[in-house]
Every structure is written in structure tokens, then in C-alpha cells.
Amino acid sequence: DAKTTQPTSMDCAEGRAANLPCNHSTISGNEYVYWYRQIHSQGPQYIIHGLKNNETNEMASLIITEDRKSSTLILPHATLRDTAVYYCIVRSMYSGGGADGLTFGKGTHLIIQP
Amino acid sequence: DAGVIQSPRHEVTEMGQEVTLRCKPISGHNSLFWYRQTMMRGLELLIYFNNNVPIDDSGMPEDRFSAKMPNASFSTLKIQPSEPRDSAVYFCASSLGRWNTIYFGEGSWLTVV
């Protein structure tokens, strides 16, 4: 699976949009971009995933660049409860495309400031 | 719908004792994963099952660790004998199919003294 690069930490003011970048320049055509977050003392929580089109759900939006080498997770109105470590993961979705499961990096520690 | 259920949530045990962690995947999910999280190494995949069959156990640290999935609704991760360096949070996760979205439980916090 392709490697991802994320900033170690970010701050965002409560009520503002939080934009979390992820670089995955070695992504291949059959690899999806997944985002998870982990709030302190809890299990990782699925947020969103996409292949090449932008995606939106009730939690967040995922913007993937046209060349697919980077993406941005957007939390439109951040709250204090969004303080967590956010993981960007590239994952192959077919047999032989890499290890099954998810390979977690160090993620971005997002701190929402009141 | 209930999510992935793990037990115990917290366990403190003495070095040398056997530890058994339990997991009930989301109903209908046929892939199950065990992860371990430590400060030093982050989240690591230990083993995963597909249709109750172990597919890849290359992440299992050593022979003291074993995992079983006797049926579609139950899995165990056993450490025997336990050592202080096994102290970590152990997560179980499941998915509908090997390459679909994976959902995690709340973890089992293990401390070996």
C-alpha cells in the first residue's frame, strides 16, 4: 500500500472549518483513500473514503486532487469533540494489491480551540 | 446496531499469567481483525480472519500469542505467558468482506505487571 504523509499536529478554532491535508504521491489506480480518527481512549472511527471523486457524508468532506497525489479532509464546523488524531490511509481494494486491513501511520493530532 | 464488542475493557494481570481477550464482530461481518496499539509502535495489525479462517498472522509478535475464531460471531486473542511488554490496547475490528470498510471496537486495555 502507498505511504501517506500528514502534518504531526494542527489547531483549529471551534466553529471554523478544519482542513486536514494528506500527501499520497505514490498512490496507484486501484487504491482508495480512507480517513479514520481516534478520540482519546476510544477505538479508531471510520470517517469517509474515496477513490477519485470528492465525497461528502454527515461527518466530513473528502477532496481528492485530480492527479490523486493528495487529499484534504474537511470538517465543516469543528467542535471541541472533534479533537482527535486523524489518520489518512491508502488501501488497495483487491486481492494481491497489498496487505488486507489498514496500515496506520502516525496521523495528525487535531486540536480544536475554544 | 451494536458495534464490535470487546471484553474485558480493562485487565491488569501479573507476568506469566494467561490473558484471553474476546471479540464479537458486527453481525453479518465475515472479516475480523486484531490490532495492537502502543505509544512506541502505534497501531499494528496482528492477524485477520476471513470467514473464520486465519488469512495472515504475520503481525503476531511471537508464539506466546494465538488467535482463534471458532464461529462467525466470536474470536479470542490469547497471550500465554504474558510479559510486561505486552501491555497495550488491543483492538478488534470487523468488516463485511475483506476489502470493505473496517469498524473497530473500543479496545481492551491490558496491563501486565
PDB file of C-alpha atoms in Angstrom:
ATOM      1  CA  ASP A   1       0.000   0.000   0.000  1.00  0.00           C
ATOM      2  CA  ALA A   2       1.138   3.523  -0.752  1.00  0.00           C
ATOM      3  CA  LYS A   3       2.664   5.615   2.014  1.00  0.00           C
ATOM      4  CA  THR A   4       0.987   8.765   3.302  1.00  0.00           C
ATOM      5  CA  THR A   5       2.419  11.961   4.801  1.00  0.00           C
ATOM      6  CA  GLN A   6       0.442  14.113   7.224  1.00  0.00           C
ATOM      7  CA  PRO A   7       1.344  17.047   9.466  1.00  0.00           C
ATOM      8  CA  THR A   8       2.029  15.980  13.019  1.00  0.00           C
ATOM      9  CA  SER A   9      -0.416  18.447  14.556  1.00  0.00           C
ATOM     10  CA  MET A  10      -2.845  21.228  13.682  1.00  0.00           C
ATOM     11  CA  ASP A  11      -5.001  23.716  15.542  1.00  0.00           C
ATOM     12  CA  CYS A  12      -8.414  24.975  14.520  1.00  0.00           C
ATOM     13  CA  ALA A  13     -10.850  27.360  16.169  1.00  0.00           C
ATOM     14  CA  GLU A  14     -14.181  25.985  17.253  1.00  0.00           C
ATOM     15  CA  GLY A  15     -16.887  26.654  14.660  1.00  0.00           C
ATOM     16  CA  ARG A  16     -14.429  27.039  11.820  1.00  0.00           C
ATOM     17  CA  ALA A  17     -13.729  24.522   9.079  1.00  0.00           C
ATOM     18  CA  ALA A  18     -10.845  22.176   9.802  1.00  0.00           C
ATOM     19  CA  ASN A  19      -8.858  21.227   6.701  1.00  0.00           C
ATOM     20  CA  LEU A  20      -6.530  18.267   7.162  1.00  0.00           C
ATOM     21  CA  PRO A  21      -4.078  17.594   4.320  1.00  0.00           C
ATOM     22  CA  CYS A  22      -2.605  14.271   3.282  1.00  0.00           C
ATOM     23  CA  ASN A  23       0.039  13.532   0.704  1.00  0.00           C
ATOM     24  CA  HIS A  24      -0.018  10.159  -1.061  1.00  0.00           C
ATOM     25  CA  SER A  25       2.119  10.761  -4.130  1.00  0.00           C
ATOM     26  CA  THR A  26       2.765   7.056  -4.793  1.00  0.00           C
ATOM     27  CA  ILE A  27      -0.896   6.035  -4.827  1.00  0.00           C
ATOM     28  CA  SER A  28      -1.850   3.590  -7.544  1.00  0.00           C
ATOM     29  CA  GLY A  29      -5.022   3.435  -9.599  1.00  0.00           C
ATOM     30  CA  ASN A  30      -6.820   0.816  -7.539  1.00  0.00           C
ATOM     31  CA  GLU A  31      -6.054   2.312  -4.136  1.00  0.00           C
ATOM     32  CA  TYR A  32      -8.646   4.166  -2.119  1.00  0.00           C
ATOM     33  CA  VAL A  33      -8.060   6.989   0.340  1.00  0.00           C
ATOM     34  CA  TYR A  34      -9.548   6.280   3.773  1.00  0.00           C
ATOM     35  CA  TRP A  35      -9.821   8.602   6.762  1.00  0.00           C
ATOM     36  CA  TYR A  36     -10.226   7.447  10.343  1.00  0.00           C
ATOM     37  CA  ARG A  37      -9.970   9.334  13.593  1.00  0.00           C
ATOM     38  CA  GLN A  38      -9.202   8.243  17.115  1.00  0.00           C
ATOM     39  CA  ILE A  39     -10.518  10.210  20.035  1.00  0.00           C
ATOM     40  CA  HIS A  40      -8.540   9.694  23.206  1.00  0.00           C
ATOM     41  CA  SER A  41      -9.168   6.297  24.824  1.00  0.00           C
ATOM     42  CA  GLN A  42     -11.511   5.153  22.057  1.00  0.00           C
ATOM     43  CA  GLY A  43     -11.192   2.863  19.057  1.00  0.00           C
ATOM     44  CA  PRO A  44     -10.497   4.275  15.591  1.00  0.00           C
ATOM     45  CA  GLN A  45     -13.641   5.636  13.996  1.00  0.00           C
ATOM     46  CA  TYR A  46     -14.318   5.487  10.271  1.00  0.00           C
ATOM     47  CA  ILE A  47     -14.966   8.901   8.723  1.00  0.00           C
ATOM     48  CA  ILE A  48     -15.014   8.691   4.934  1.00  0.00           C
ATOM     49  CA  HIS A  49     -13.272   7.182   1.929  1.00  0.00           C
ATOM     50  CA  GLY A  50     -12.951   7.831  -1.793  1.00  0.00           C
ATOM     51  CA  LEU A  51     -11.237   6.739  -4.995  1.00  0.00           C
ATOM     52  CA  LYS A  52     -11.063   9.803  -7.230  1.00  0.00           C
ATOM     53  CA  ASN A  53     -14.269  11.785  -6.877  1.00  0.00           C
ATOM     54  CA  ASN A  54     -14.924  14.136  -4.000  1.00  0.00           C
ATOM     55  CA  GLU A  55     -17.083  12.587  -1.317  1.00  0.00           C
ATOM     56  CA  THR A  56     -19.311  14.011   1.411  1.00  0.00           C
ATOM     57  CA  ASN A  57     -21.186  12.434   4.278  1.00  0.00           C
ATOM     58  CA  GLU A  58     -22.687  13.602   7.538  1.00  0.00           C
ATOM     59  CA  MET A  59     -19.289  13.814   9.195  1.00  0.00           C
ATOM     60  CA  ALA A  60     -16.971  15.324   6.636  1.00  0.00           C
ATOM     61  CA  SER A  61     -15.995  16.022   3.040  1.00  0.00           C
ATOM     62  CA  LEU A  62     -13.084  14.454   1.198  1.00  0.00           C
ATOM     63  CA  ILE A  63     -11.423  16.368  -1.602  1.00  0.00           C
ATOM     64  CA  ILE A  64      -9.017  14.365  -3.782  1.00  0.00           C
ATOM     65  CA  THR A  65      -6.835  16.195  -6.292  1.00  0.00           C
ATOM     66  CA  GLU A  66      -7.181  15.320  -9.954  1.00  0.00           C
ATOM     67  CA  ASP A  67      -3.814  13.558 -10.027  1.00  0.00           C
ATOM     68  CA  ARG A  68      -4.799  11.720  -6.797  1.00  0.00           C
ATOM     69  CA  LYS A  69      -1.474  12.513  -5.195  1.00  0.00           C
ATOM     70  CA  SER A  70      -3.010  14.375  -2.288  1.00  0.00           C
ATOM     71  CA  SER A  71      -6.292  14.845  -0.496  1.00  0.00           C
ATOM     72  CA  THR A  72      -7.921  17.044   2.139  1.00  0.00           C
ATOM     73  CA  LEU A  73     -10.384  16.043   4.809  1.00  0.00           C
ATOM     74  CA  ILE A  74     -12.739  18.872   5.708  1.00  0.00           C
ATOM     75  CA  LEU A  75     -14.714  19.063   8.937  1.00  0.00           C
ATOM     76  CA  PRO A  76     -17.077  21.924   8.067  1.00  0.00           C
ATOM     77  CA  HIS A  77     -17.852  23.245  11.558  1.00  0.00           C
ATOM     78  CA  ALA A  78     -15.354  21.886  14.032  1.00  0.00           C
ATOM     79  CA  THR A  79     -16.415  21.341  17.644  1.00  0.00           C
ATOM     80  CA  LEU A  80     -14.371  20.528  20.719  1.00  0.00           C
ATOM     81  CA  ARG A  81     -15.428  16.897  20.319  1.00  0.00           C
ATOM     82  CA  ASP A  82     -13.542  16.754  17.028  1.00  0.00           C
ATOM     83  CA  THR A  83     -10.221  16.927  18.877  1.00  0.00           C
ATOM     84  CA  ALA A  84      -8.576  13.645  17.917  1.00  0.00           C
ATOM     85  CA  VAL A  85      -5.810  12.012  15.896  1.00  0.00           C
ATOM     86  CA  TYR A  86      -6.817  11.807  12.238  1.00  0.00           C
ATOM     87  CA  TYR A  87      -5.354   9.067  10.060  1.00  0.00           C
ATOM     88  CA  CYS A  88      -5.153   9.182   6.278  1.00  0.00           C
ATOM     89  CA  ILE A  89      -4.724   5.668   4.884  1.00  0.00           C
ATOM     90  CA  VAL A  90      -4.273   4.433   1.340  1.00  0.00           C
ATOM     91  CA  ARG A  91      -5.693   0.990   0.853  1.00  0.00           C
ATOM     92  CA  SER A  92      -5.737  -1.414  -2.048  1.00  0.00           C
ATOM     93  CA  MET A  93      -9.111  -2.944  -2.699  1.00  0.00           C
ATOM     94  CA  TYR A  94      -8.333  -6.179  -4.492  1.00  0.00           C
ATOM     95  CA  SER A  95      -6.562  -9.434  -3.806  1.00  0.00           C
ATOM     96  CA  GLY A  96      -2.864  -9.215  -4.466  1.00  0.00           C
ATOM     97  CA  GLY A  97      -2.838  -5.477  -4.222  1.00  0.00           C
ATOM     98  CA  GLY A  98      -1.241  -5.428  -0.824  1.00  0.00           C
ATOM     99  CA  ALA A  99      -1.909  -6.464   2.725  1.00  0.00           C
ATOM    100  CA  ASP A 100      -5.507  -6.626   3.799  1.00  0.00           C
ATOM    101  CA  GLY A 101      -6.602  -4.491   6.674  1.00  0.00           C
ATOM    102  CA  LEU A 102      -5.439  -0.951   7.319  1.00  0.00           C
ATOM    103  CA  THR A 103      -1.886   0.271   7.790  1.00  0.00           C
ATOM    104  CA  PHE A 104      -1.890   3.209  10.183  1.00  0.00           C
ATOM    105  CA  GLY A 105       0.765   5.912  10.219  1.00  0.00           C
ATOM    106  CA  LYS A 106       1.187   8.487  12.963  1.00  0.00           C
ATOM    107  CA  GLY A 107      -1.689  10.704  11.820  1.00  0.00           C
ATOM    108  CA  THR A 108      -2.418  14.366  12.559  1.00  0.00           C
ATOM    109  CA  HIS A 109      -3.313  15.443  16.056  1.00  0.00           C
ATOM    110  CA  LEU A 110      -6.082  17.989  15.513  1.00  0.00           C
ATOM    111  CA  ILE A 111      -6.758  20.268  18.449  1.00  0.00           C
ATOM    112  CA  ILE A 112      -9.936  22.334  18.377  1.00  0.00           C
ATOM    113  CA  GLN A 113      -9.505  25.536  20.365  1.00  0.00           C
ATOM    114  CA  PRO A 114     -12.475  27.124  22.137  1.00  0.00           C
TER     115      PRO A 114
ATOM    116  CA  ASP B   1     -26.998  -1.971  15.570  1.00  0.00           C
ATOM    117  CA  ALA B   2     -24.383  -2.998  18.086  1.00  0.00           C
ATOM    118  CA  GLY B   3     -20.837  -2.356  17.021  1.00  0.00           C
ATOM    119  CA  VAL B   4     -17.836  -4.566  17.617  1.00  0.00           C
ATOM    120  CA  ILE B   5     -17.923  -5.716  21.223  1.00  0.00           C
ATOM    121  CA  GLN B   6     -14.750  -6.456  23.143  1.00  0.00           C
ATOM    122  CA  SER B   7     -14.158  -7.799  26.613  1.00  0.00           C
ATOM    123  CA  PRO B   8     -12.689  -7.208  29.056  1.00  0.00           C
ATOM    124  CA  ARG B   9     -12.344  -3.448  28.649  1.00  0.00           C
ATOM    125  CA  HIS B  10      -9.548  -3.318  31.204  1.00  0.00           C
ATOM    126  CA  GLU B  11      -7.341  -6.044  32.596  1.00  0.00           C
ATOM    127  CA  VAL B  12      -4.400  -5.982  34.942  1.00  0.00           C
ATOM    128  CA  THR B  13      -2.501  -9.232  35.294  1.00  0.00           C
ATOM    129  CA  GLU B  14       0.778 -10.493  36.624  1.00  0.00           C
ATOM    130  CA  MET B  15       3.651 -11.514  34.417  1.00  0.00           C
ATOM    131  CA  GLY B  16       3.426 -15.166  33.474  1.00  0.00           C
ATOM    132  CA  GLN B  17      -0.349 -15.360  33.629  1.00  0.00           C
ATOM    133  CA  GLU B  18      -2.538 -16.272  30.687  1.00  0.00           C
ATOM    134  CA  VAL B  19      -4.623 -13.500  29.191  1.00  0.00           C
ATOM    135  CA  THR B  20      -7.644 -14.035  26.954  1.00  0.00           C
ATOM    136  CA  LEU B  21      -9.244 -11.165  25.081  1.00  0.00           C
ATOM    137  CA  ARG B  22     -12.623 -11.646  23.448  1.00  0.00           C
ATOM    138  CA  CYS B  23     -14.358 -10.111  20.473  1.00  0.00           C
ATOM    139  CA  LYS B  24     -17.823 -10.244  18.958  1.00  0.00           C
ATOM    140  CA  PRO B  25     -17.824  -8.752  15.440  1.00  0.00           C
ATOM    141  CA  ILE B  26     -20.707  -6.830  13.928  1.00  0.00           C
ATOM    142  CA  SER B  27     -23.439  -9.268  12.964  1.00  0.00           C
ATOM    143  CA  GLY B  28     -23.063 -10.379   9.361  1.00  0.00           C
ATOM    144  CA  HIS B  29     -19.449  -9.275   9.026  1.00  0.00           C
ATOM    145  CA  ASN B  30     -17.193 -12.052   7.782  1.00  0.00           C
ATOM    146  CA  SER B  31     -13.766 -10.465   8.195  1.00  0.00           C
ATOM    147  CA  LEU B  32     -12.218  -9.906  11.601  1.00  0.00           C
ATOM    148  CA  PHE B  33      -9.001  -8.120  12.522  1.00  0.00           C
ATOM    149  CA  TRP B  34      -6.934  -7.877  15.709  1.00  0.00           C
ATOM    150  CA  TYR B  35      -4.771  -4.785  16.201  1.00  0.00           C
ATOM    151  CA  ARG B  36      -2.445  -3.697  18.984  1.00  0.00           C
ATOM    152  CA  GLN B  37      -1.656  -0.090  19.895  1.00  0.00           C
ATOM    153  CA  THR B  38       1.312   1.143  21.905  1.00  0.00           C
ATOM    154  CA  MET B  39       2.884   4.560  22.243  1.00  0.00           C
ATOM    155  CA  MET B  40       6.099   3.374  20.640  1.00  0.00           C
ATOM    156  CA  ARG B  41       4.719   1.415  17.674  1.00  0.00           C
ATOM    157  CA  GLY B  42       1.273   2.909  17.098  1.00  0.00           C
ATOM    158  CA  LEU B  43      -1.476   0.721  15.649  1.00  0.00           C
ATOM    159  CA  GLU B  44      -0.281  -2.623  14.312  1.00  0.00           C
ATOM    160  CA  LEU B  45      -2.247  -5.370  12.614  1.00  0.00           C
ATOM    161  CA  LEU B  46      -1.663  -8.669  14.383  1.00  0.00           C
ATOM    162  CA  ILE B  47      -3.880 -11.106  12.493  1.00  0.00           C
ATOM    163  CA  TYR B  48      -7.006 -11.205  10.433  1.00  0.00           C
ATOM    164  CA  PHE B  49      -9.625 -13.811   9.604  1.00  0.00           C
ATOM    165  CA  ASN B  50     -11.886 -14.199   6.625  1.00  0.00           C
ATOM    166  CA  ASN B  51     -14.886 -16.499   7.006  1.00  0.00           C
ATOM    167  CA  ASN B  52     -13.406 -17.742  10.305  1.00  0.00           C
ATOM    168  CA  VAL B  53     -10.138 -18.784   8.643  1.00  0.00           C
ATOM    169  CA  PRO B  54      -6.864 -17.047   9.572  1.00  0.00           C
ATOM    170  CA  ILE B  55      -5.527 -15.394   6.420  1.00  0.00           C
ATOM    171  CA  ASP B  56      -2.447 -13.540   7.614  1.00  0.00           C
ATOM    172  CA  ASP B  57      -0.850 -13.847  11.041  1.00  0.00           C
ATOM    173  CA  SER B  58       2.467 -12.293  10.092  1.00  0.00           C
ATOM    174  CA  GLY B  59       1.895  -9.485  12.586  1.00  0.00           C
ATOM    175  CA  MET B  60       1.643 -11.790  15.587  1.00  0.00           C
ATOM    176  CA  PRO B  61       4.728 -10.911  17.631  1.00  0.00           C
ATOM    177  CA  GLU B  62       5.709 -14.380  18.822  1.00  0.00           C
ATOM    178  CA  ASP B  63       4.491 -17.827  19.741  1.00  0.00           C
ATOM    179  CA  ARG B  64       3.096 -16.590  23.027  1.00  0.00           C
ATOM    180  CA  PHE B  65       0.276 -15.021  21.020  1.00  0.00           C
ATOM    181  CA  SER B  66      -2.507 -17.056  19.473  1.00  0.00           C
ATOM    182  CA  ALA B  67      -5.881 -16.192  17.988  1.00  0.00           C
ATOM    183  CA  LYS B  68      -8.908 -18.277  17.173  1.00  0.00           C
ATOM    184  CA  MET B  69     -12.263 -17.764  15.552  1.00  0.00           C
ATOM    185  CA  PRO B  70     -14.424 -20.803  16.303  1.00  0.00           C
ATOM    186  CA  ASN B  71     -17.508 -19.267  14.693  1.00  0.00           C
ATOM    187  CA  ALA B  72     -18.659 -16.182  12.845  1.00  0.00           C
ATOM    188  CA  SER B  73     -19.644 -14.314  15.989  1.00  0.00           C
ATOM    189  CA  PHE B  74     -16.697 -14.870  18.303  1.00  0.00           C
ATOM    190  CA  SER B  75     -12.929 -14.566  18.352  1.00  0.00           C
ATOM    191  CA  THR B  76     -10.259 -14.740  21.033  1.00  0.00           C
ATOM    192  CA  LEU B  77      -6.727 -13.438  21.300  1.00  0.00           C
ATOM    193  CA  LYS B  78      -4.666 -15.293  23.877  1.00  0.00           C
ATOM    194  CA  ILE B  79      -1.300 -14.421  25.384  1.00  0.00           C
ATOM    195  CA  GLN B  80       0.443 -17.175  27.324  1.00  0.00           C
ATOM    196  CA  PRO B  81       2.592 -16.437  29.230  1.00  0.00           C
ATOM    197  CA  SER B  82       2.099 -12.686  29.408  1.00  0.00           C
ATOM    198  CA  GLU B  83       5.010 -10.268  29.791  1.00  0.00           C
ATOM    199  CA  PRO B  84       5.150  -6.584  30.785  1.00  0.00           C
ATOM    200  CA  ARG B  85       5.999  -5.611  27.198  1.00  0.00           C
ATOM    201  CA  ASP B  86       2.605  -6.956  26.126  1.00  0.00           C
ATOM    202  CA  SER B  87       0.950  -4.032  27.893  1.00  0.00           C
ATOM    203  CA  ALA B  88      -1.049  -2.235  25.222  1.00  0.00           C
ATOM    204  CA  VAL B  89      -4.530  -1.565  23.944  1.00  0.00           C
ATOM    205  CA  TYR B  90      -5.829  -4.416  21.807  1.00  0.00           C
ATOM    206  CA  PHE B  91      -8.479  -3.596  19.241  1.00  0.00           C
ATOM    207  CA  CYS B  92     -10.760  -5.941  17.404  1.00  0.00           C
ATOM    208  CA  ALA B  93     -12.343  -4.804  14.142  1.00  0.00           C
ATOM    209  CA  SER B  94     -14.649  -6.302  11.551  1.00  0.00           C
ATOM    210  CA  SER B  95     -15.826  -5.709   8.004  1.00  0.00           C
ATOM    211  CA  LEU B  96     -18.285  -7.115   5.508  1.00  0.00           C
ATOM    212  CA  GLY B  97     -15.807  -8.607   3.113  1.00  0.00           C
ATOM    213  CA  ARG B  98     -12.036  -8.310   3.137  1.00  0.00           C
ATOM    214  CA  TRP B  99     -11.870  -5.010   1.312  1.00  0.00           C
ATOM    215  CA  ASN B 100     -14.847  -3.154   2.710  1.00  0.00           C
ATOM    216  CA  THR B 101     -14.895  -0.532   5.432  1.00  0.00           C
ATOM    217  CA  ILE B 102     -13.466  -1.757   8.729  1.00  0.00           C
ATOM    218  CA  TYR B 103     -15.161  -0.891  12.021  1.00  0.00           C
ATOM    219  CA  PHE B 104     -13.340  -1.004  15.338  1.00  0.00           C
ATOM    220  CA  GLY B 105     -14.330  -1.899  18.848  1.00  0.00           C
ATOM    221  CA  GLU B 106     -13.490   0.210  21.884  1.00  0.00           C
ATOM    222  CA  GLY B 107     -10.443  -1.856  22.770  1.00  0.00           C
ATOM    223  CA  SER B 108      -9.168  -3.946  25.640  1.00  0.00           C
ATOM    224  CA  TRP B 109      -6.609  -2.150  27.831  1.00  0.00           C
ATOM    225  CA  LEU B 110      -4.079  -4.683  29.065  1.00  0.00           C
ATOM    226  CA  THR B 111      -1.512  -4.012  31.764  1.00  0.00           C
ATOM    227  CA  VAL B 112       0.962  -6.756  32.675  1.00  0.00           C
ATOM    228  CA  VAL B 113       2.875  -6.093  35.899  1.00  0.00           C
TER     229      VAL B 113
END
